[in-house]
Tab-separated table of C-alpha atoms in Angstrom:
chain	number	residue	atom	x	y	z
A	1	MET	CA	105.429	63.631	111.229
A	2	SER	CA	104.733	61.015	113.842
A	3	THR	CA	103.966	62.029	117.397
A	4	SER	CA	106.748	60.526	119.472
A	5	PRO	CA	107.085	61.233	123.211
A	6	GLU	CA	109.660	63.889	122.324
A	7	ALA	CA	107.176	65.579	120.005
A	8	THR	CA	104.450	66.049	122.586
A	9	PRO	CA	104.333	69.283	124.573
A	10	ALA	CA	105.864	68.575	127.947
A	11	CYS	CA	106.060	72.063	129.289
A	12	MET	CA	103.124	72.266	131.643
A	13	GLY	CA	105.085	72.035	134.892
A	14	ASP	CA	107.065	74.733	136.603
A	15	HIS	CA	109.736	74.505	133.953
A	16	CYS	CA	109.944	73.123	130.460
A	17	ILE	CA	111.646	69.747	130.681
A	18	THR	CA	113.115	69.900	127.221
A	19	CYS	CA	114.098	73.513	126.763
A	20	ALA	CA	117.188	74.419	128.709
A	21	ASP	CA	116.750	78.093	128.022
A	22	GLU	CA	114.873	78.637	131.241
A	23	GLY	CA	116.112	79.942	134.563
A	24	VAL	CA	115.566	77.392	137.299
A	25	PRO	CA	116.142	78.223	140.979
A	26	MET	CA	118.095	75.429	142.695
A	27	THR	CA	119.458	74.917	146.202
A	28	ILE	CA	123.123	73.985	146.602
A	29	MET	CA	123.557	70.704	148.513
A	30	GLY	CA	127.248	70.003	147.901
A	31	ILE	CA	130.282	71.781	146.433
A	32	ASP	CA	133.272	70.533	144.419
A	33	ASP	CA	135.516	73.613	144.471
A	34	GLN	CA	138.248	72.081	142.342
A	35	ARG	CA	135.969	71.355	139.380
A	36	ARG	CA	133.769	74.425	140.009
A	37	LEU	CA	130.716	72.161	140.261
A	38	ALA	CA	127.867	72.039	142.764
A	39	LEU	CA	125.298	69.364	143.476
A	40	CYS	CA	121.912	71.119	143.499
A	41	THR	CA	118.252	70.213	143.917
A	42	ASP	CA	115.390	71.909	142.113
A	43	VAL	CA	111.896	72.636	143.432
A	44	SER	CA	110.766	69.064	142.643
A	45	GLY	CA	113.725	67.569	144.527
A	46	ALA	CA	115.541	66.381	141.389
A	47	ARG	CA	119.346	66.564	141.658
A	48	HIS	CA	121.617	68.275	139.141
A	49	ALA	CA	125.359	68.865	138.722
A	50	VAL	CA	125.730	72.604	138.118
A	51	GLU	CA	128.728	74.587	136.870
A	52	THR	CA	129.504	77.449	139.283
A	53	ALA	CA	132.421	79.212	137.557
A	54	LEU	CA	130.370	82.374	136.960
A	55	LEU	CA	129.692	82.976	140.667
A	56	GLU	CA	132.239	84.537	142.993
A	57	THR	CA	131.299	82.437	146.008
A	58	VAL	CA	128.999	79.501	146.593
A	59	THR	CA	127.801	78.104	149.896
A	60	ILE	CA	125.743	75.107	150.966
A	61	GLY	CA	122.070	76.053	151.231
A	62	GLN	CA	122.404	78.986	148.839
A	63	VAL	CA	119.709	79.313	146.130
A	64	VAL	CA	121.117	79.918	142.667
A	65	LEU	CA	119.558	80.570	139.269
A	66	VAL	CA	120.582	77.871	136.784
A	67	HIS	CA	120.477	78.268	133.009
A	68	ALA	CA	121.497	75.340	130.776
A	69	GLY	CA	123.514	73.676	133.523
A	70	VAL	CA	125.300	76.843	134.635
A	71	ALA	CA	124.551	78.994	137.700
A	72	ILE	CA	124.340	82.579	136.419
A	73	ALA	CA	123.253	84.321	139.636
A	74	ALA	CA	122.846	83.847	143.356
A	75	LEU	CA	119.359	84.669	144.603
A	76	GLY	CA	118.572	86.980	147.451
A	77	GLY	CA	121.149	89.716	146.859
A	78	GLU	CA	118.507	92.337	147.447
A	79	MET	CA	114.841	91.396	147.886
A	80	ALA	CA	112.299	93.044	145.581
A	81	ALA	CA	110.934	96.337	146.735
B	1	MET	CA	111.619	76.541	147.994
B	2	ARG	CA	112.692	80.006	149.105
B	3	PHE	CA	112.259	82.760	146.483
B	4	VAL	CA	109.500	80.788	144.727
B	5	GLU	CA	106.404	80.133	146.889
B	6	GLU	CA	106.277	83.621	148.409
B	7	PHE	CA	105.983	85.104	144.905
B	8	ARG	CA	102.865	83.024	144.156
B	9	ASP	CA	100.734	84.271	147.076
B	10	ALA	CA	97.157	84.717	145.823
B	11	SER	CA	96.079	87.336	148.391
B	12	LEU	CA	99.114	89.490	147.624
B	13	GLY	CA	98.317	89.047	143.934
B	14	ARG	CA	94.807	90.412	144.466
B	15	ALA	CA	96.274	93.354	146.430
B	16	VAL	CA	98.679	94.240	143.592
B	17	ALA	CA	95.818	93.866	141.074
B	18	GLY	CA	93.903	96.430	143.146
B	19	GLU	CA	96.920	98.748	143.065
B	20	ILE	CA	97.046	98.385	139.261
B	21	LEU	CA	93.359	99.323	139.061
B	22	SER	CA	94.012	102.467	141.099
B	23	LEU	CA	96.837	103.547	138.779
B	24	ILE	CA	95.016	103.497	135.453
B	25	GLU	CA	93.518	106.529	133.866
B	26	PRO	CA	89.879	105.861	132.836
B	27	GLY	CA	89.436	105.750	129.070
B	28	ARG	CA	93.138	105.292	128.346
B	29	HIS	CA	94.321	102.107	126.665
B	30	TYR	CA	97.695	100.806	127.839
B	31	LYS	CA	99.898	98.476	125.787
B	32	VAL	CA	102.749	96.868	127.690
B	33	MET	CA	105.192	94.484	126.000
B	34	GLU	CA	106.693	91.587	127.899
B	35	VAL	CA	109.940	91.103	126.019
B	36	CYS	CA	110.765	87.618	127.246
B	37	GLY	CA	108.974	84.417	126.255
B	38	GLY	CA	109.392	83.167	129.820
B	39	HIS	CA	107.117	86.001	130.935
B	40	THR	CA	104.543	85.077	128.263
B	41	HIS	CA	104.546	81.492	129.543
B	42	SER	CA	104.101	82.619	133.181
B	43	ILE	CA	101.337	85.114	132.316
B	44	TYR	CA	99.135	82.418	130.772
B	45	LYS	CA	100.144	79.642	133.121
B	46	TYR	CA	99.107	81.679	136.163
B	47	GLY	CA	96.288	83.657	134.503
B	48	VAL	CA	97.982	86.973	135.284
B	49	ASP	CA	96.119	88.695	132.441
B	50	ASP	CA	92.784	87.802	134.072
B	51	LEU	CA	93.737	90.018	137.026
B	52	LEU	CA	94.315	93.047	134.804
B	53	PRO	CA	91.763	95.728	133.876
B	54	THR	CA	90.518	95.306	130.306
B	55	ASN	CA	92.305	98.436	129.135
B	56	VAL	CA	95.733	97.064	130.103
B	57	GLU	CA	96.835	94.955	127.138
B	58	LEU	CA	99.897	92.716	127.187
B	59	VAL	CA	101.819	92.493	123.912
B	60	HIS	CA	104.175	89.550	123.472
B	61	GLY	CA	107.724	90.327	122.417
B	62	PRO	CA	110.471	88.556	120.501
B	63	GLY	CA	112.310	87.038	123.486
B	64	CYS	CA	111.746	83.354	122.783
B	65	PRO	CA	115.051	81.867	121.618
B	66	VAL	CA	113.519	79.109	119.535
B	67	CYS	CA	110.861	81.321	117.943
B	68	VAL	CA	113.344	83.702	116.366
B	69	ILE	CA	115.417	80.999	114.602
B	70	PRO	CA	114.804	81.254	110.825
B	71	MET	CA	114.153	78.163	108.707
B	72	GLY	CA	117.438	78.452	106.863
B	73	ARG	CA	119.324	78.123	110.122
B	74	VAL	CA	117.464	74.875	110.921
B	75	ASP	CA	118.446	73.616	107.457
B	76	ASP	CA	122.088	74.386	108.284
B	77	GLY	CA	121.800	72.291	111.453
B	78	ILE	CA	120.163	69.383	109.599
B	79	ALA	CA	122.881	69.466	106.930
B	80	ILE	CA	125.529	68.987	109.632
B	81	ALA	CA	123.441	66.328	111.411
B	82	ASN	CA	123.329	64.341	108.152
B	83	GLU	CA	127.129	64.326	107.789
B	84	PRO	CA	128.582	60.825	108.295
B	85	GLY	CA	129.956	60.225	111.783
B	86	VAL	CA	128.318	63.267	113.355
B	87	ILE	CA	126.452	63.234	116.672
B	88	PHE	CA	124.286	66.359	116.571
B	89	THR	CA	123.104	67.721	119.922
B	90	CYS	CA	120.561	70.412	120.739
B	91	PHE	CA	117.972	71.495	123.294
B	92	GLY	CA	114.733	69.512	123.120
B	93	ASP	CA	112.494	72.133	121.609
B	94	MET	CA	114.891	72.763	118.715
B	95	LEU	CA	114.183	69.189	117.599
B	96	ARG	CA	110.688	70.136	116.448
B	97	VAL	CA	111.404	73.450	114.718
B	98	PRO	CA	110.519	73.018	111.050
B	99	GLY	CA	113.156	73.679	108.420
B	100	SER	CA	112.364	73.841	104.722
B	101	GLU	CA	112.435	70.042	104.398
B	102	GLY	CA	111.560	68.841	107.858
B	103	SER	CA	112.815	69.103	111.404
B	104	LEU	CA	115.774	67.681	113.290
B	105	LEU	CA	113.366	65.139	114.792
B	106	GLU	CA	112.511	63.952	111.285
B	107	ALA	CA	116.211	63.859	110.390
B	108	LYS	CA	116.695	61.668	113.470
B	109	ALA	CA	113.855	59.397	112.342
B	110	ALA	CA	115.562	59.117	108.955
B	111	GLY	CA	118.786	57.906	110.576
B	112	ALA	CA	120.795	60.962	111.669
B	113	ASP	CA	122.275	60.690	115.178
B	114	VAL	CA	120.478	63.642	116.807
B	115	ARG	CA	120.427	63.785	120.601
B	116	MET	CA	118.681	66.062	123.064
B	117	VAL	CA	120.760	67.674	125.803
B	118	TYR	CA	119.884	69.927	128.722
B	119	SER	CA	123.191	71.784	128.654
B	120	PRO	CA	126.077	72.244	126.224
B	121	LEU	CA	128.212	70.663	128.956
B	122	ASP	CA	126.267	67.428	128.313
B	123	ALA	CA	127.221	67.696	124.632
B	124	LEU	CA	130.883	68.046	125.603
B	125	ARG	CA	130.545	64.951	127.800
B	126	ILE	CA	129.171	63.025	124.790
B	127	ALA	CA	132.186	64.188	122.763
B	128	LYS	CA	134.591	62.880	125.404
B	129	GLN	CA	132.734	59.547	125.486
B	130	ASN	CA	132.869	59.240	121.669
B	131	PRO	CA	136.356	60.308	120.586
B	132	ASP	CA	135.929	58.692	117.161
B	133	ARG	CA	132.826	60.777	116.353
B	134	GLU	CA	132.358	64.489	115.629
B	135	VAL	CA	129.973	66.009	118.190
B	136	VAL	CA	128.246	69.271	117.281
B	137	PHE	CA	126.131	71.430	119.593
B	138	PHE	CA	123.410	73.682	118.136
B	139	ALA	CA	123.793	76.761	120.351
B	140	ILE	CA	120.703	78.953	120.572
B	141	GLY	CA	119.450	81.493	123.066
B	142	PHE	CA	119.972	85.003	124.353
B	143	GLU	CA	122.570	86.272	126.815
B	144	THR	CA	121.130	83.863	129.398
B	145	THR	CA	122.293	80.706	127.626
B	146	ALA	CA	125.328	82.110	125.812
B	147	PRO	CA	127.543	82.022	128.972
B	148	SER	CA	126.853	78.293	129.268
B	149	THR	CA	128.000	77.734	125.673
B	150	ALA	CA	131.017	79.973	126.255
B	151	LEU	CA	132.090	78.063	129.385
B	152	THR	CA	131.687	74.774	127.493
B	153	LEU	CA	133.882	75.997	124.626
B	154	LYS	CA	136.510	77.231	127.084
B	155	ARG	CA	136.458	73.837	128.783
B	156	ALA	CA	136.673	71.983	125.424
B	157	ARG	CA	139.730	73.996	124.458
B	158	ALA	CA	141.379	73.655	127.868
B	159	GLU	CA	140.853	69.875	127.871
B	160	GLY	CA	141.935	69.520	124.219
B	161	VAL	CA	138.654	67.943	123.054
B	162	LYS	CA	139.178	68.062	119.295
B	163	ASN	CA	135.979	66.323	118.185
B	164	PHE	CA	133.620	68.968	119.635
B	165	SER	CA	132.290	72.017	117.823
B	166	CYS	CA	129.370	74.383	117.951
B	167	ILE	CA	127.028	75.965	115.389
B	168	CYS	CA	126.406	79.296	117.025
B	169	SER	CA	122.972	80.910	116.699
B	170	HIS	CA	123.105	82.940	119.894
B	171	VAL	CA	121.419	86.329	119.695
B	172	THR	CA	121.365	89.517	121.750
B	173	ILE	CA	118.217	91.254	122.953
B	174	VAL	CA	118.904	94.975	122.552
B	175	PRO	CA	119.074	95.224	118.698
B	176	PRO	CA	115.635	93.618	118.082
B	177	LEU	CA	114.103	95.868	120.750
B	178	ARG	CA	115.489	98.893	118.961
B	179	ALA	CA	114.123	97.508	115.660
B	180	LEU	CA	110.687	97.070	117.250
B	181	LEU	CA	110.742	100.588	118.663
B	182	GLU	CA	111.541	101.919	115.187
B	183	SER	CA	108.580	100.004	113.752
B	184	PRO	CA	105.772	102.370	112.731
B	185	ASP	CA	102.971	99.811	113.269
B	186	LEU	CA	103.550	99.290	116.985
B	187	ARG	CA	102.547	101.722	119.715
B	188	LEU	CA	103.680	100.671	123.168
B	189	ASP	CA	103.465	102.391	126.553
B	190	GLY	CA	106.166	100.427	128.371
B	191	PHE	CA	108.240	97.284	128.640
B	192	ILE	CA	108.484	94.427	131.110
B	193	GLY	CA	112.238	93.853	130.826
B	194	PRO	CA	113.779	90.376	130.508
B	195	GLY	CA	114.887	89.424	134.016
B	196	HIS	CA	117.209	86.567	133.194
B	197	VAL	CA	118.987	88.333	130.330
B	198	ALA	CA	119.462	91.237	132.747
B	199	THR	CA	121.001	88.835	135.266
B	200	VAL	CA	123.905	88.591	132.820
B	201	VAL	CA	123.966	91.990	131.071
B	202	GLY	CA	122.452	94.072	133.870
B	203	ALA	CA	119.691	96.669	133.598
B	204	ARG	CA	121.904	99.403	132.145
B	205	PRO	CA	121.683	98.230	128.459
B	206	PHE	CA	117.940	99.022	128.549
B	207	GLU	CA	118.472	102.693	129.427
B	208	PHE	CA	118.225	103.632	125.733
B	209	ILE	CA	114.494	102.829	125.804
B	210	PRO	CA	113.494	105.675	128.167
B	211	ALA	CA	116.324	107.922	126.941
B	212	ASP	CA	115.728	107.592	123.171
B	213	TYR	CA	112.093	106.471	122.937
B	214	GLY	CA	110.480	107.827	126.095
B	215	LYS	CA	109.116	104.470	127.328
B	216	PRO	CA	109.464	103.085	130.860
B	217	VAL	CA	111.156	99.714	131.431
B	218	VAL	CA	110.821	97.527	134.513
B	219	VAL	CA	113.167	94.517	134.676
B	220	ALA	CA	110.985	91.765	136.122
B	221	GLY	CA	111.107	88.280	137.611
B	222	PHE	CA	109.048	85.356	136.380
B	223	GLU	CA	106.694	84.507	139.233
B	224	PRO	CA	103.129	85.858	138.984
B	225	LEU	CA	103.662	88.472	141.717
B	226	ASP	CA	106.820	89.667	139.948
B	227	ILE	CA	104.899	90.263	136.740
B	228	LEU	CA	101.956	91.972	138.454
B	229	GLN	CA	104.267	94.215	140.450
B	230	SER	CA	106.260	95.166	137.364
B	231	ILE	CA	103.036	96.173	135.567
B	232	ALA	CA	102.091	98.294	138.603
B	233	MET	CA	105.552	99.919	138.504
B	234	ILE	CA	105.189	100.751	134.784
B	235	LEU	CA	101.722	102.227	135.348
B	236	ALA	CA	103.035	104.230	138.320
B	237	GLN	CA	105.771	105.713	136.124
B	238	LEU	CA	103.183	106.663	133.499
B	239	ALA	CA	100.828	108.129	136.133
B	240	GLU	CA	103.619	110.188	137.704
B	241	GLY	CA	105.102	111.296	134.373
B	242	ARG	CA	108.363	109.432	135.070
B	243	CYS	CA	110.253	107.432	132.453
B	244	GLU	CA	113.193	105.308	133.575
B	245	VAL	CA	114.617	101.805	133.974
B	246	GLU	CA	113.566	100.211	137.261
B	247	ASN	CA	114.603	96.852	138.642
B	248	GLN	CA	111.763	94.820	140.162
B	249	TYR	CA	113.922	91.643	140.193
B	250	LYS	CA	116.531	92.874	142.659
B	251	ARG	CA	116.721	89.510	144.393
B	252	VAL	CA	118.479	88.202	141.265
B	253	VAL	CA	119.506	91.070	138.977
B	254	PRO	CA	122.406	93.367	139.886
B	255	TYR	CA	122.068	96.633	137.959
B	256	GLU	CA	125.482	96.041	136.360
B	257	GLY	CA	124.906	92.334	135.562
B	258	ASN	CA	127.316	89.456	136.114
B	259	PRO	CA	130.873	90.640	135.305
B	260	ARG	CA	132.282	87.104	135.147
B	261	ALA	CA	129.650	86.086	132.592
B	262	LEU	CA	130.270	89.237	130.542
B	263	ASP	CA	134.023	88.528	130.541
B	264	VAL	CA	133.572	84.983	129.271
B	265	LEU	CA	131.138	86.158	126.579
B	266	ALA	CA	133.621	88.800	125.410
B	267	GLU	CA	136.401	86.213	125.265
B	268	VAL	CA	134.552	83.507	123.332
B	269	PHE	CA	132.141	85.417	121.074
B	270	GLU	CA	132.085	88.391	118.765
B	271	LEU	CA	129.171	90.151	117.074
B	272	ARG	CA	128.162	89.144	113.559
B	273	PRO	CA	127.698	92.104	111.193
B	274	HIS	CA	124.056	91.017	110.816
B	275	PHE	CA	121.835	88.053	111.676
B	276	GLU	CA	118.464	86.964	110.336
B	277	TRP	CA	115.571	86.854	112.839
B	278	ARG	CA	112.420	84.996	112.028
B	279	GLY	CA	109.740	87.542	111.185
B	280	LEU	CA	111.991	90.511	111.878
B	281	GLY	CA	114.460	90.084	108.998
B	282	PHE	CA	118.157	90.932	109.179
B	283	ILE	CA	119.193	92.999	112.193
B	284	SER	CA	122.679	94.495	112.481
B	285	HIS	CA	124.971	93.315	115.282
B	286	SER	CA	122.272	91.118	116.780
B	287	GLY	CA	123.900	87.683	116.553
B	288	LEU	CA	127.023	86.113	118.020
B	289	LYS	CA	129.691	83.984	116.377
B	290	LEU	CA	132.809	82.371	117.781
B	291	SER	CA	135.743	84.737	118.105
B	292	GLU	CA	138.976	84.255	116.185
B	293	ALA	CA	140.543	82.537	119.202
B	294	TYR	CA	137.821	79.859	119.193
B	295	ALA	CA	137.417	79.494	115.397
B	296	GLU	CA	138.731	75.916	115.522
B	297	LEU	CA	135.554	74.972	117.456
B	298	ASP	CA	133.205	76.637	114.945
B	299	ALA	CA	131.077	73.966	113.223
B	300	GLU	CA	130.256	76.381	110.395
B	301	LEU	CA	133.950	76.391	109.480
B	302	ARG	CA	134.449	72.682	110.117
B	303	PHE	CA	131.470	71.504	108.008
B	304	SER	CA	129.822	72.660	104.835
B	305	VAL	CA	126.480	74.377	105.527
B	306	PRO	CA	123.982	75.615	102.918
B	307	GLY	CA	123.628	79.052	104.559
B	308	VAL	CA	120.592	79.755	102.382
B	309	ARG	CA	117.818	82.128	103.386
B	310	VAL	CA	114.455	80.335	103.332
B	311	ALA	CA	111.138	82.210	103.330
B	312	ASP	CA	108.542	81.245	105.952
B	313	PRO	CA	105.523	79.208	104.773
B	314	LYS	CA	102.851	81.549	103.427
B	315	ALA	CA	100.270	80.472	106.006
B	316	CYS	CA	102.607	81.220	108.921
B	317	GLN	CA	102.224	84.577	110.692
B	318	CYS	CA	104.946	84.125	113.323
B	319	GLY	CA	106.506	87.398	112.186
B	320	GLU	CA	103.424	89.410	113.104
B	321	VAL	CA	103.073	87.510	116.392
B	322	LEU	CA	106.730	88.153	117.271
B	323	LYS	CA	106.305	91.859	116.582
B	324	GLY	CA	103.113	91.940	118.667
B	325	VAL	CA	101.079	93.123	115.686
B	326	ILE	CA	98.565	90.261	115.965
B	327	LYS	CA	97.514	87.935	118.776
B	328	PRO	CA	98.222	84.221	118.221
B	329	TRP	CA	94.549	83.361	117.748
B	330	GLU	CA	94.372	85.885	114.912
B	331	CYS	CA	96.777	83.752	112.845
B	332	LYS	CA	94.970	81.836	110.111
B	333	VAL	CA	96.444	78.446	111.063
B	334	PHE	CA	96.534	78.807	114.885
B	335	GLY	CA	95.184	75.668	116.567
B	336	THR	CA	94.103	74.089	113.298
B	337	ALA	CA	96.937	73.366	110.875
B	338	CYS	CA	99.509	74.614	113.422
B	339	THR	CA	99.548	72.907	116.841
B	340	PRO	CA	102.323	72.002	119.307
B	341	GLU	CA	102.227	68.423	117.971
B	342	ARG	CA	102.556	69.572	114.345
B	343	PRO	CA	103.911	73.118	114.372
B	344	ILE	CA	104.176	75.156	111.183
B	345	GLY	CA	105.698	78.165	112.905
B	346	THR	CA	108.309	78.427	115.626
B	347	CYS	CA	106.008	80.295	118.038
B	348	MET	CA	104.018	77.064	118.416
B	349	VAL	CA	107.106	74.956	119.201
B	350	SER	CA	108.650	76.255	122.392
B	351	SER	CA	106.780	76.601	125.681
B	352	GLU	CA	108.038	80.198	125.655
B	353	GLY	CA	106.395	80.867	122.281
B	354	ALA	CA	103.288	83.020	122.429
B	355	CYS	CA	101.247	80.612	120.256
B	356	ALA	CA	102.164	77.579	122.376
B	357	ALA	CA	101.311	79.509	125.558
B	358	TYR	CA	97.908	80.506	124.178
B	359	TYR	CA	97.245	76.979	122.892
B	360	ASN	CA	98.382	75.106	126.008
B	361	PHE	CA	96.425	77.358	128.360
B	362	GLY	CA	93.210	77.433	126.335
B	363	ARG	CA	93.311	80.938	124.865
B	364	PHE	CA	91.783	80.021	121.526
B	365	ALA	CA	89.940	83.276	120.892
B	366	ARG	CA	89.392	86.767	122.226
B	367	GLU	CA	87.998	86.369	125.707
B	368	ARG	CA	88.441	89.906	126.979
B	369	GLU	CA	87.005	92.812	125.080
B	370	VAL	CA	89.657	95.514	125.117
B	371	VAL	CA	88.237	98.978	125.740
């Protein structure tokens, strides 16, 4: 098998760039309520369109946990003991 | 970013390491399993194990979604990818998982239209952009990723996208944990519970571990302080003679999970009678398939798939690694014939795989003598 760019390990940063099965905290910068989408930025500043249908409420500035393009939780509900 | 930097504070880390030291009983050997591959990755990335006393051993569990996919399932995906007119989509690390006659990446090199996506929603977008092509998404992952697939399928049906379908290899975490706990060759003292799966399902599904097997569970986050604190919480339970499910990751995980996500999972998926796990064999009610209502979007019904069980290569010891029976560097081909560039086994493919974590962070051999 040849070693193409896709075949090299690229998972040394905070999050694996190829595997979407990773929870990534992102900050909500903009909200499209009608389409249940939010514009979010991750820790590196990269912007993502994120599905928010699984959250009851979303607000600008909120940090959410994103898995495979979908926000599955809002962070900060109760800080760790 | 909030909720990230404060959980990487080195001085706090040293303080929690000191607390761990104060909780251990001299002469006792502790084995704690981190269930989730994301924890394995964080432990080696941040050197968490170097802060632990030598008699606290971390055992790596089966919670890496790519690592548990058997070869036959990869062959099924490649068979669909080779169908004329198909655009086959999957997460990046699935591209390199070896099937019996090569990987999806090799199928792509041979001419199949295989594309990497970050989300199943991207696959649906490709389907809408290519109405004359059949677009198939290879859905893998635990309860963390399954809601994303479920939402995508709901959206595909609502928008009437007829050329989209999904080959579902989603799995659930509780059945393999029960199988591991029944295994006679594994003695564990406690579990670091999978924080992101618990975000969806809650902490309650793990209550059977203390109730039926007498082992403590601490649902944990993925930053280094989260992992250290969860180990301290497990050791505190053992020291105090307690045995329960605790939630270290309260900033994310509600004890009852995410009800909206659970509703969408229940609507779109149903349990398979059994599903094959790499290295663990067939486990009852451990895999998901599309429910009757979504059968029209099931790629396994739309296309012909071999559905053949394929044995792992003889040299590969992923099964023992996934069960925590051996460390990655004890595998005969670790770092020689099997590397992230040319993986033989799945544990070397994904960043969440124990072998890839050991290889990428330089753990080529035993560095800590366990007491």
